[in-house]
Structure formats: C-alpha cells, structure tokens
Amino acid sequence: MSAPNKSYDPVEVEAVKPDEVARHRADALAAIAAATSLDELHQVKIAVTGDRAPLALANREIGALPPAARAEAGKRIGEARGAVKTALAERQEALEADRDARVLVEEAVDVTLPWDRAPRGARHPLTTIQERIADIFVAMGYQVVDGPEVEAEWYNFDALNFPPDHPVRDLQDTFFVAGKSTGEGQDAAGSGMVLRTHTSPVQARTLLEQGAPVYAVSPGRTYRTDELDATHTPVFSQIEGLAVDEGLTMGDLKGTLDHWANAMFGDGVVTRLRPHFFPFTEPSAEVDLQCFVCKGASVGDPDNPCRTCGSEGWIEWGGCGMVNPRVLVACGVDPERYSGFAFGMGLERSLMFLNNVQDMRDMIEGDVRFTLPFGMEI
Ligand code: PHE
C-alpha cells in the first residue's frame, strides 16, 4: 500500500480509476455467471473476493488517496464489491438448487421395487465335500449309512477291538457323557456313552444290522477333547468307508482309494499306504495322497516350492486297513468266509488342502462370508 499523500493525484492511482474498477467488476460478474458447478464457483469466489482479488487491492488503495477523493472512490469500489457479493450469492443459490434437483433424480429410490429382505444363505463347504465324496462311492455301488453322535462305548471302542485300558479311552481324548466309569462307587458303570471319537462305530452298526456282504460309507461329525485352534477342533467330521465281501484284499482297498483320489483330485493322483496301527484293522496303514498340485515335482526343488504339500510331495489324508477278524466276529460275520477293508478321512483336513483353507476356525464360525465363495454344487 502506498503511504498517505495529501498532494496525491487520484488519476495517478491506477487501481481505483473508474474504468479499472468497472472492468474488474464486469470481469468478476462474467466469471460468476460462467461458473457451472459449485466447485467452479468456489474457485471464482476466491479469485474475485480473496485477498489478491483486483477489487480488494483497489479497496486497499483508497487510503492512499487524498481525503477529498476517498469518499467517491470508496463508494464506487464498495458498490462494485457489493455487486460481486450479491452475484456470488445468487449464483450459489441457483447452482445449489440445480444440484438438489439433480440429486433427487439421480439418487431416486424406487421404494416399490421388491427387496430380498432375507438374503439367501449358502451351503457349508463341509456339507458339499461330504456329499461329493458320498456321490463317488454311491457311483461304485456303496450305500450311505448313518450313526448316532452320542454313541455307546461298546460301539465306539469294544466292538472295534480297543482293549478296556486303551489310552484313547482316556479322558484326555474322549468326551464321556455323564462321567467315565471309574469302577468305584456310584460311577462304577458310568453312563456307558461317549461322543463318538470317530465314525468307525458305524462299521460295527452296519455289520450288525446288515451282515455281509456290505459296502457302505458313513460321513458325520466326531468329537475329541482338542483345543480349538487353526489346525484342531474338538468337533470335526470324518467319512468312513467299509466293504465286507468274499475275497476282498488289500489290492481292492488300494484300488478303491486311488479311484476316489482320481475322482476328487484329478486323473492320475495316486495314494500311498504307510504301515500303521489301528485296533480295528489288521494290517493297518496311513493313507497319503499324492500332492495333486505339484504331483511331487516340488520335492528337492527349492526354486519351485509347493504350498499345498509343503514340498513333501504327499499329503497325510487318513487311515485304512483290512477289517480285523475280531471286529467281524464281534459283529456276527464269519471271518473264514468274509474279509473286508475300511478307511476313514477327516473332512476338514480334506477341505483345507483342497481349497487352501488356512484356519479350521473359519469352518466352524458360521460366517456366510466364508461359505459363499465356495458356491453351490447340486
Ligand atoms: N477311525 C480312524 C481314525 O479316526 C480312521 C480309520 C478308519 C482307520 C477306518 C482305519 C480304518 O483315526
């Protein structure tokens, strides 16, 4: 700003000359009229009323005029600024009205449209995988059988050749219903009931009900006293298979498992049996599945690690074996005439490596966001 100067000639002060003020006023009004959106108008407002706006600068120069000239210049500039302010307010109002009208049209909600108030749920992937497996066996002539989850100790253990002092009967692993028999006092007998620790008791039930020959699979829920974490759950699911007929051998068992592996995991995927022990099968084996992703190619090749099998080439899948003749006898089947095989797999485990599910807890929390991506299989 220039310093006050009594002998100052107002004509010399460029910014407050009538022509200049009129031009700035006209420019500002034109810019305001040209703004087509509220954002644009905001920018124009800063340009025409901000500290560096021409009329604001002119206003500041008034003080530099001789006193006689100040009133006239002040009035002119004041009027110009007032006109700009009014034009801004009017344009603002007009653009807001435009926007409101547009929003009403663009964001209109048709409240008469039907709305799916109860979104459809989804099938749990465990159910889907269970049915897929059962279907493979049904196609081979197996029936699907069922057994109770609250099971008699006799079916869960005794009929399956678990000795009375077998460690798995211990409270560590088994949920006993209303107390394990202690052999003493009022609990001497216990309830005799457990939450089944595997689906194998259905083998005994099926043999007792139907006799031989029989081909059956039994998927279902099982229980063990594990803590819930990413790889353990006290409630899990298995599928049991049982075939009892004349002349069945371990070759039939292996062929059946390989067929299942092919049907589920792709052509050419084989299984491998490793010697193991189960009281109800003899001989017994653990079943490994050839890694259906790398087919073993990742083994010893650090450049191509496989997430599915951890570069092992094989995935632990379940247990199997030839039905122990003692089980056949306990279930009224003549072991001289019949032989059989059985197998059992964990469904959660299968789902984990089949679909790369990292955390078992996802399977039991019941969140439809986990379930939906698996889609529907009919
Ligand atoms: N029941 C066994 C388990 O839960 C699995 C199995 C089933 C083993 C049938 C052999 C035959 O570990």
Short mmCIF file of C-alpha atoms and ligand atoms in Angstrom, two decimals:
data_model
loop_
_atom_site.label_atom_id
_atom_site.label_comp_id
_atom_site.label_asym_id
_atom_site.label_seq_id
_atom_site.Cartn_x
_atom_site.Cartn_y
_atom_site.Cartn_z
CA MET A 1 0.00 0.00 0.00
CA SER A 2 1.21 3.46 -0.79
CA ALA A 3 1.72 5.94 2.04
CA PRO A 4 -0.94 8.71 2.55
CA ASN A 5 -0.08 11.73 0.46
CA LYS A 6 -2.08 14.91 0.60
CA SER A 7 -0.98 16.20 -2.80
CA TYR A 8 -1.52 12.86 -4.49
CA ASP A 9 -3.37 12.91 -7.80
CA PRO A 10 -6.07 10.24 -7.78
CA VAL A 11 -5.85 9.90 -11.51
CA GLU A 12 -2.38 8.51 -10.92
CA VAL A 13 -3.65 5.61 -8.78
CA GLU A 14 -4.32 3.04 -11.43
CA ALA A 15 -6.29 0.57 -9.33
CA VAL A 16 -9.03 2.96 -8.29
CA LYS A 17 -9.64 4.59 -11.68
CA PRO A 18 -13.33 4.34 -12.64
CA ASP A 19 -12.56 2.41 -15.80
CA GLU A 20 -10.41 -0.09 -13.97
CA VAL A 21 -12.97 -0.67 -11.24
CA ALA A 22 -15.74 -1.06 -13.80
CA ARG A 23 -13.66 -3.55 -15.75
CA HIS A 24 -12.86 -5.64 -12.67
CA ARG A 25 -16.47 -5.56 -11.68
CA ALA A 26 -17.55 -6.71 -15.15
CA ASP A 27 -14.88 -9.41 -15.22
CA ALA A 28 -15.94 -10.72 -11.82
CA LEU A 29 -19.63 -10.78 -12.76
CA ALA A 30 -18.81 -12.60 -16.02
CA ALA A 31 -16.73 -15.22 -14.20
CA ILE A 32 -19.52 -15.75 -11.67
CA ALA A 33 -22.09 -16.18 -14.42
CA ALA A 34 -19.82 -18.64 -16.24
CA ALA A 35 -19.37 -20.96 -13.24
CA THR A 36 -21.33 -24.13 -13.97
CA SER A 37 -20.74 -26.03 -10.75
CA LEU A 38 -20.43 -25.29 -7.06
CA ASP A 39 -16.76 -26.27 -7.19
CA GLU A 40 -16.10 -23.86 -10.03
CA LEU A 41 -17.99 -21.12 -8.23
CA HIS A 42 -15.86 -21.70 -5.16
CA GLN A 43 -12.72 -21.12 -7.22
CA VAL A 44 -14.23 -17.98 -8.77
CA LYS A 45 -15.17 -16.71 -5.32
CA ILE A 46 -11.57 -16.97 -4.16
CA ALA A 47 -10.40 -15.18 -7.32
CA VAL A 48 -12.89 -12.27 -7.10
CA THR A 49 -13.20 -11.72 -3.34
CA GLY A 50 -9.94 -13.11 -1.94
CA ASP A 51 -7.06 -11.00 -0.64
CA ARG A 52 -5.47 -10.77 -4.07
CA ALA A 53 -8.68 -10.02 -5.96
CA PRO A 54 -8.40 -6.79 -8.07
CA LEU A 55 -11.28 -5.10 -6.23
CA ALA A 56 -9.77 -6.00 -2.87
CA LEU A 57 -6.48 -4.49 -3.97
CA ALA A 58 -8.33 -1.36 -5.20
CA ASN A 59 -10.07 -1.10 -1.84
CA ARG A 60 -6.75 -1.09 -0.12
CA GLU A 61 -5.53 1.77 -2.26
CA ILE A 62 -8.34 4.08 -1.08
CA GLY A 63 -6.30 5.05 1.94
CA ALA A 64 -3.58 6.33 -0.35
CA LEU A 65 -5.91 8.87 -1.99
CA PRO A 66 -6.18 12.50 -0.96
CA PRO A 67 -9.03 12.87 1.55
CA ALA A 68 -11.24 14.65 -0.99
CA ALA A 69 -11.14 11.74 -3.38
CA ARG A 70 -11.60 8.97 -0.88
CA ALA A 71 -15.38 9.16 -0.44
CA GLU A 72 -16.10 8.97 -4.13
CA ALA A 73 -13.65 6.13 -4.76
CA GLY A 74 -14.84 4.28 -1.66
CA LYS A 75 -18.44 4.46 -2.84
CA ARG A 76 -17.60 3.19 -6.31
CA ILE A 77 -15.44 0.36 -5.14
CA GLY A 78 -17.88 -0.53 -2.37
CA GLU A 79 -20.69 -0.73 -4.90
CA ALA A 80 -18.61 -2.89 -7.19
CA ARG A 81 -17.72 -5.26 -4.37
CA GLY A 82 -21.34 -5.35 -3.20
CA ALA A 83 -22.49 -6.26 -6.70
CA VAL A 84 -19.93 -9.05 -6.86
CA LYS A 85 -21.04 -10.37 -3.47
CA THR A 86 -24.70 -10.34 -4.46
CA ALA A 87 -23.96 -12.05 -7.78
CA LEU A 88 -21.98 -14.73 -5.93
CA ALA A 89 -24.82 -15.39 -3.51
CA GLU A 90 -27.37 -15.60 -6.30
CA ARG A 91 -25.22 -17.93 -8.40
CA GLN A 92 -24.57 -20.08 -5.33
CA GLU A 93 -28.26 -20.38 -4.67
CA ALA A 94 -29.01 -21.21 -8.31
CA LEU A 95 -26.30 -23.89 -8.52
CA GLU A 96 -27.40 -25.44 -5.21
CA ALA A 97 -30.94 -25.63 -6.48
CA ASP A 98 -29.68 -27.30 -9.68
CA ARG A 99 -27.68 -29.80 -7.65
CA ASP A 100 -30.60 -30.63 -5.36
CA ALA A 101 -32.86 -31.19 -8.31
CA ARG A 102 -30.29 -33.43 -9.98
CA VAL A 103 -29.62 -35.47 -6.83
CA LEU A 104 -33.32 -36.04 -6.41
CA VAL A 105 -33.47 -37.56 -9.87
CA GLU A 106 -30.15 -39.41 -9.86
CA GLU A 107 -30.47 -40.89 -6.39
CA ALA A 108 -34.11 -41.66 -6.55
CA VAL A 109 -35.04 -44.89 -4.78
CA ASP A 110 -37.93 -46.85 -6.10
CA VAL A 111 -39.46 -47.97 -2.85
CA THR A 112 -41.90 -50.16 -4.70
CA LEU A 113 -39.17 -52.49 -6.03
CA PRO A 114 -39.19 -55.90 -4.34
CA TRP A 115 -36.30 -56.27 -1.88
CA ASP A 116 -34.76 -59.55 -0.78
CA ARG A 117 -35.07 -58.86 2.90
CA ALA A 118 -33.78 -62.26 3.98
CA PRO A 119 -30.63 -62.83 1.94
CA ARG A 120 -30.14 -66.43 0.97
CA GLY A 121 -27.54 -68.31 2.99
CA ALA A 122 -25.06 -70.74 1.50
CA ARG A 123 -24.33 -74.42 1.83
CA HIS A 124 -21.41 -75.08 4.12
CA PRO A 125 -18.40 -76.38 2.16
CA LEU A 126 -18.15 -79.30 4.59
CA THR A 127 -21.63 -80.39 3.54
CA THR A 128 -20.70 -80.03 -0.10
CA ILE A 129 -17.46 -82.00 0.19
CA GLN A 130 -19.25 -84.68 2.21
CA GLU A 131 -21.85 -85.11 -0.50
CA ARG A 132 -19.25 -85.08 -3.23
CA ILE A 133 -17.36 -87.92 -1.57
CA ALA A 134 -20.53 -89.86 -0.86
CA ASP A 135 -21.53 -89.48 -4.52
CA ILE A 136 -18.24 -91.02 -5.68
CA PHE A 137 -18.93 -94.08 -3.54
CA VAL A 138 -22.60 -94.28 -4.45
CA ALA A 139 -21.43 -94.49 -8.07
CA MET A 140 -19.35 -97.54 -7.05
CA GLY A 141 -22.39 -99.22 -5.52
CA TYR A 142 -21.90 -98.17 -1.89
CA GLN A 143 -24.80 -97.12 0.31
CA VAL A 144 -24.65 -94.11 2.64
CA VAL A 145 -25.33 -95.02 6.27
CA ASP A 146 -25.65 -93.02 9.44
CA GLY A 147 -24.90 -93.49 13.10
CA PRO A 148 -25.53 -91.56 16.33
CA GLU A 149 -23.08 -88.92 17.55
CA VAL A 150 -23.79 -89.85 21.17
CA GLU A 151 -22.56 -93.40 20.92
CA ALA A 152 -22.33 -96.41 23.22
CA GLU A 153 -18.78 -97.02 24.39
CA TRP A 154 -19.25 -100.56 23.18
CA TYR A 155 -19.64 -99.49 19.53
CA ASN A 156 -17.03 -96.75 19.72
CA PHE A 157 -14.39 -98.94 21.39
CA ASP A 158 -15.20 -102.54 22.42
CA ALA A 159 -16.66 -103.80 19.16
CA LEU A 160 -13.68 -102.26 17.41
CA ASN A 161 -11.17 -104.24 19.45
CA PHE A 162 -9.98 -101.39 21.67
CA PRO A 163 -8.83 -103.05 24.90
CA PRO A 164 -10.51 -101.66 28.05
CA ASP A 165 -7.32 -99.85 29.06
CA HIS A 166 -6.55 -98.41 25.62
CA PRO A 167 -5.17 -94.89 26.12
CA VAL A 168 -7.59 -93.31 23.65
CA ARG A 169 -10.40 -94.13 26.04
CA ASP A 170 -8.75 -91.80 28.48
CA LEU A 171 -10.44 -88.57 29.49
CA GLN A 172 -7.67 -86.82 27.57
CA ASP A 173 -9.20 -87.71 24.22
CA THR A 174 -12.78 -88.78 24.73
CA PHE A 175 -15.81 -86.80 25.81
CA PHE A 176 -17.68 -89.10 28.19
CA VAL A 177 -21.36 -88.49 28.72
CA ALA A 178 -22.08 -88.05 32.44
CA GLY A 179 -18.84 -89.48 33.67
CA LYS A 180 -16.40 -92.16 32.68
CA SER A 181 -16.84 -95.42 34.55
CA THR A 182 -14.34 -95.45 37.41
CA GLY A 183 -15.07 -98.91 38.65
CA GLU A 184 -15.87 -97.44 42.07
CA GLY A 185 -18.90 -96.17 43.96
CA GLN A 186 -21.96 -94.82 42.19
CA ASP A 187 -19.99 -94.09 39.00
CA ALA A 188 -18.97 -97.71 38.75
CA ALA A 189 -20.79 -98.20 35.49
CA GLY A 190 -20.67 -94.62 34.17
CA SER A 191 -23.21 -93.81 31.50
CA GLY A 192 -21.51 -96.11 29.03
CA MET A 193 -21.94 -93.35 26.46
CA VAL A 194 -19.41 -91.15 24.70
CA LEU A 195 -19.43 -88.56 21.97
CA ARG A 196 -18.10 -90.75 19.18
CA THR A 197 -14.39 -90.16 18.66
CA HIS A 198 -14.51 -91.41 15.06
CA THR A 199 -17.03 -92.68 12.52
CA SER A 200 -15.75 -96.26 12.84
CA PRO A 201 -18.56 -97.34 15.23
CA VAL A 202 -20.82 -97.11 12.18
CA GLN A 203 -18.84 -100.07 10.78
CA ALA A 204 -19.97 -102.18 13.72
CA ARG A 205 -23.55 -100.94 13.49
CA THR A 206 -23.74 -101.62 9.77
CA LEU A 207 -22.32 -105.13 10.07
CA LEU A 208 -24.67 -105.98 12.94
CA GLU A 209 -27.69 -104.61 11.11
CA GLN A 210 -26.98 -105.82 7.60
CA GLY A 211 -24.42 -108.62 7.84
CA ALA A 212 -22.13 -109.36 4.90
CA PRO A 213 -21.67 -108.63 2.08
CA VAL A 214 -21.90 -104.89 2.61
CA TYR A 215 -20.49 -101.75 1.01
CA ALA A 216 -21.16 -98.53 2.90
CA VAL A 217 -19.80 -95.06 3.55
CA SER A 218 -20.72 -93.00 6.56
CA PRO A 219 -19.92 -89.31 6.77
CA GLY A 220 -20.55 -87.49 10.02
CA ARG A 221 -19.49 -85.42 12.96
CA THR A 222 -16.98 -86.70 15.51
CA TYR A 223 -15.58 -85.35 18.80
CA ARG A 224 -12.28 -85.30 20.61
CA THR A 225 -11.10 -83.18 23.52
CA ASP A 226 -8.81 -80.97 21.44
CA GLU A 227 -8.48 -77.24 22.00
CA LEU A 228 -9.79 -75.14 19.15
CA ASP A 229 -7.00 -73.59 17.09
CA ALA A 230 -6.04 -73.16 13.45
CA THR A 231 -5.44 -76.88 12.93
CA HIS A 232 -7.53 -78.56 15.66
CA THR A 233 -11.16 -78.54 16.57
CA PRO A 234 -12.97 -80.60 19.21
CA VAL A 235 -15.84 -81.11 16.74
CA PHE A 236 -14.77 -82.36 13.36
CA SER A 237 -16.05 -84.56 10.56
CA GLN A 238 -14.92 -87.81 9.06
CA ILE A 239 -16.05 -90.10 6.33
CA GLU A 240 -15.83 -93.81 6.98
CA GLY A 241 -15.82 -96.49 4.34
CA LEU A 242 -16.49 -100.19 4.83
CA ALA A 243 -16.52 -103.04 2.37
CA VAL A 244 -17.01 -106.64 3.52
CA ASP A 245 -17.38 -109.41 0.96
CA GLU A 246 -15.86 -112.69 -0.09
CA GLY A 247 -12.29 -112.45 -1.30
CA LEU A 248 -11.61 -108.75 -0.68
CA THR A 249 -7.90 -107.93 -0.44
CA MET A 250 -5.68 -105.02 0.29
CA GLY A 251 -5.41 -104.59 -3.50
CA ASP A 252 -9.13 -103.80 -3.58
CA LEU A 253 -8.62 -101.26 -0.81
CA LYS A 254 -5.77 -99.57 -2.66
CA GLY A 255 -7.70 -99.53 -5.94
CA THR A 256 -10.74 -98.04 -4.24
CA LEU A 257 -8.68 -95.30 -2.59
CA ASP A 258 -6.92 -94.48 -5.87
CA HIS A 259 -10.23 -94.27 -7.69
CA TRP A 260 -11.53 -91.88 -5.03
CA ALA A 261 -8.36 -89.78 -5.23
CA ASN A 262 -8.73 -89.55 -9.01
CA ALA A 263 -12.37 -88.60 -8.82
CA MET A 264 -11.75 -85.87 -6.27
CA PHE A 265 -8.32 -84.52 -7.05
CA GLY A 266 -7.80 -85.25 -10.73
CA ASP A 267 -6.74 -88.04 -13.04
CA GLY A 268 -3.52 -89.83 -12.17
CA VAL A 269 -3.37 -88.75 -8.49
CA VAL A 270 -2.46 -91.86 -6.52
CA THR A 271 -2.34 -92.78 -2.84
CA ARG A 272 0.42 -94.33 -0.80
CA LEU A 273 -0.01 -96.58 2.24
CA ARG A 274 2.36 -96.42 5.20
CA PRO A 275 2.22 -99.16 7.86
CA HIS A 276 0.37 -98.04 10.99
CA PHE A 277 -1.73 -99.46 13.80
CA PHE A 278 -5.46 -99.34 14.45
CA PRO A 279 -7.10 -101.91 16.74
CA PHE A 280 -9.95 -102.49 14.30
CA THR A 281 -7.88 -103.13 11.18
CA GLU A 282 -5.06 -105.59 10.55
CA PRO A 283 -2.89 -104.83 8.72
CA SER A 284 -3.39 -101.08 9.08
CA ALA A 285 -1.97 -98.18 7.16
CA GLU A 286 -1.96 -94.45 6.99
CA VAL A 287 -3.13 -93.10 3.66
CA ASP A 288 -1.14 -90.36 1.97
CA LEU A 289 -2.43 -88.57 -1.07
CA GLN A 290 -0.03 -87.68 -3.84
CA CYS A 291 0.09 -83.88 -3.98
CA PHE A 292 -2.50 -83.05 -6.61
CA VAL A 293 -0.92 -79.65 -7.26
CA CYS A 294 2.79 -80.39 -7.82
CA LYS A 295 2.46 -84.18 -8.25
CA GLY A 296 5.73 -84.46 -6.30
CA ALA A 297 7.68 -82.12 -8.60
CA SER A 298 8.44 -79.72 -5.75
CA VAL A 299 10.39 -82.32 -3.76
CA GLY A 300 14.05 -81.34 -3.66
CA ASP A 301 13.43 -78.33 -5.90
CA PRO A 302 13.82 -75.24 -3.70
CA ASP A 303 13.09 -72.98 -6.69
CA ASN A 304 9.55 -74.33 -7.03
CA PRO A 305 8.11 -74.74 -3.53
CA CYS A 306 4.57 -76.15 -3.24
CA ARG A 307 2.23 -74.59 -0.69
CA THR A 308 -0.25 -77.44 -0.79
CA CYS A 309 2.07 -80.24 0.30
CA GLY A 310 4.85 -78.11 1.85
CA SER A 311 7.11 -79.57 -0.86
CA GLU A 312 6.67 -83.03 0.65
CA GLY A 313 5.04 -84.46 -2.46
CA TRP A 314 2.49 -86.27 -0.28
CA ILE A 315 -0.34 -85.12 1.96
CA GLU A 316 -1.46 -87.11 5.03
CA TRP A 317 -5.06 -87.95 4.42
CA GLY A 318 -6.40 -90.65 6.78
CA GLY A 319 -6.27 -94.23 7.95
CA CYS A 320 -7.24 -97.58 6.49
CA GLY A 321 -6.72 -101.30 6.71
CA MET A 322 -8.25 -104.74 6.41
CA VAL A 323 -11.08 -105.17 8.92
CA ASN A 324 -9.68 -107.05 11.89
CA PRO A 325 -11.26 -110.54 12.05
CA ARG A 326 -12.01 -109.85 15.73
CA VAL A 327 -14.30 -107.00 14.63
CA LEU A 328 -16.02 -109.32 12.14
CA VAL A 329 -16.57 -111.86 14.92
CA ALA A 330 -17.84 -109.21 17.36
CA CYS A 331 -20.35 -108.18 14.70
CA GLY A 332 -21.52 -111.66 13.82
CA VAL A 333 -19.68 -112.03 10.48
CA ASP A 334 -17.79 -115.23 9.67
CA PRO A 335 -14.13 -114.26 9.13
CA GLU A 336 -13.44 -117.62 7.42
CA ARG A 337 -15.80 -116.67 4.64
CA TYR A 338 -15.61 -112.89 4.52
CA SER A 339 -12.88 -110.33 4.55
CA GLY A 340 -13.17 -106.57 4.33
CA PHE A 341 -11.45 -103.26 4.26
CA ALA A 342 -12.18 -99.95 5.91
CA PHE A 343 -10.91 -96.41 5.69
CA GLY A 344 -11.53 -93.08 7.36
CA MET A 345 -10.62 -89.50 6.41
CA GLY A 346 -11.03 -86.11 8.05
CA LEU A 347 -13.25 -83.81 6.04
CA GLU A 348 -11.90 -80.55 7.50
CA ARG A 349 -8.40 -81.62 6.56
CA SER A 350 -9.52 -82.53 3.06
CA LEU A 351 -11.18 -79.15 2.69
CA MET A 352 -8.07 -77.41 3.98
CA PHE A 353 -5.75 -78.82 1.35
CA LEU A 354 -8.35 -78.98 -1.41
CA ASN A 355 -9.34 -75.33 -1.11
CA ASN A 356 -6.33 -73.95 0.68
CA VAL A 357 -8.29 -73.04 3.82
CA GLN A 358 -5.67 -71.89 6.32
CA ASP A 359 -7.66 -71.83 9.54
CA MET A 360 -10.08 -74.51 10.75
CA ARG A 361 -11.90 -71.95 12.87
CA ASP A 362 -13.27 -70.40 9.69
CA MET A 363 -15.15 -73.63 9.10
CA ILE A 364 -17.00 -73.57 12.39
CA GLU A 365 -17.76 -69.91 12.91
CA GLY A 366 -20.74 -69.99 10.59
CA ASP A 367 -19.89 -66.73 8.84
CA VAL A 368 -21.64 -66.73 5.50
CA ARG A 369 -18.79 -64.64 4.05
CA PHE A 370 -16.56 -67.70 4.38
CA THR A 371 -19.15 -70.02 2.93
CA LEU A 372 -20.42 -68.01 -0.04
CA PRO A 373 -17.30 -68.12 -2.26
CA PHE A 374 -17.49 -71.93 -2.33
CA GLY A 375 -20.60 -71.54 -4.40
CA MET A 376 -23.31 -74.07 -4.89
CA GLU A 377 -22.93 -77.64 -6.10
CA ILE A 378 -26.01 -79.59 -6.91
N1 PHE B 1 -11.08 -94.29 12.77
C1 PHE B 1 -9.74 -93.98 12.42
C2 PHE B 1 -9.40 -92.58 12.99
O1 PHE B 1 -10.28 -91.91 13.39
C3 PHE B 1 -9.54 -93.94 10.94
C4 PHE B 1 -9.70 -95.30 10.31
C5 PHE B 1 -10.90 -95.69 9.81
C6 PHE B 1 -8.63 -96.17 10.25
C7 PHE B 1 -11.06 -96.93 9.22
C8 PHE B 1 -8.78 -97.39 9.65
C9 PHE B 1 -9.97 -97.77 9.14
O2 PHE B 1 -8.26 -92.20 13.08
#
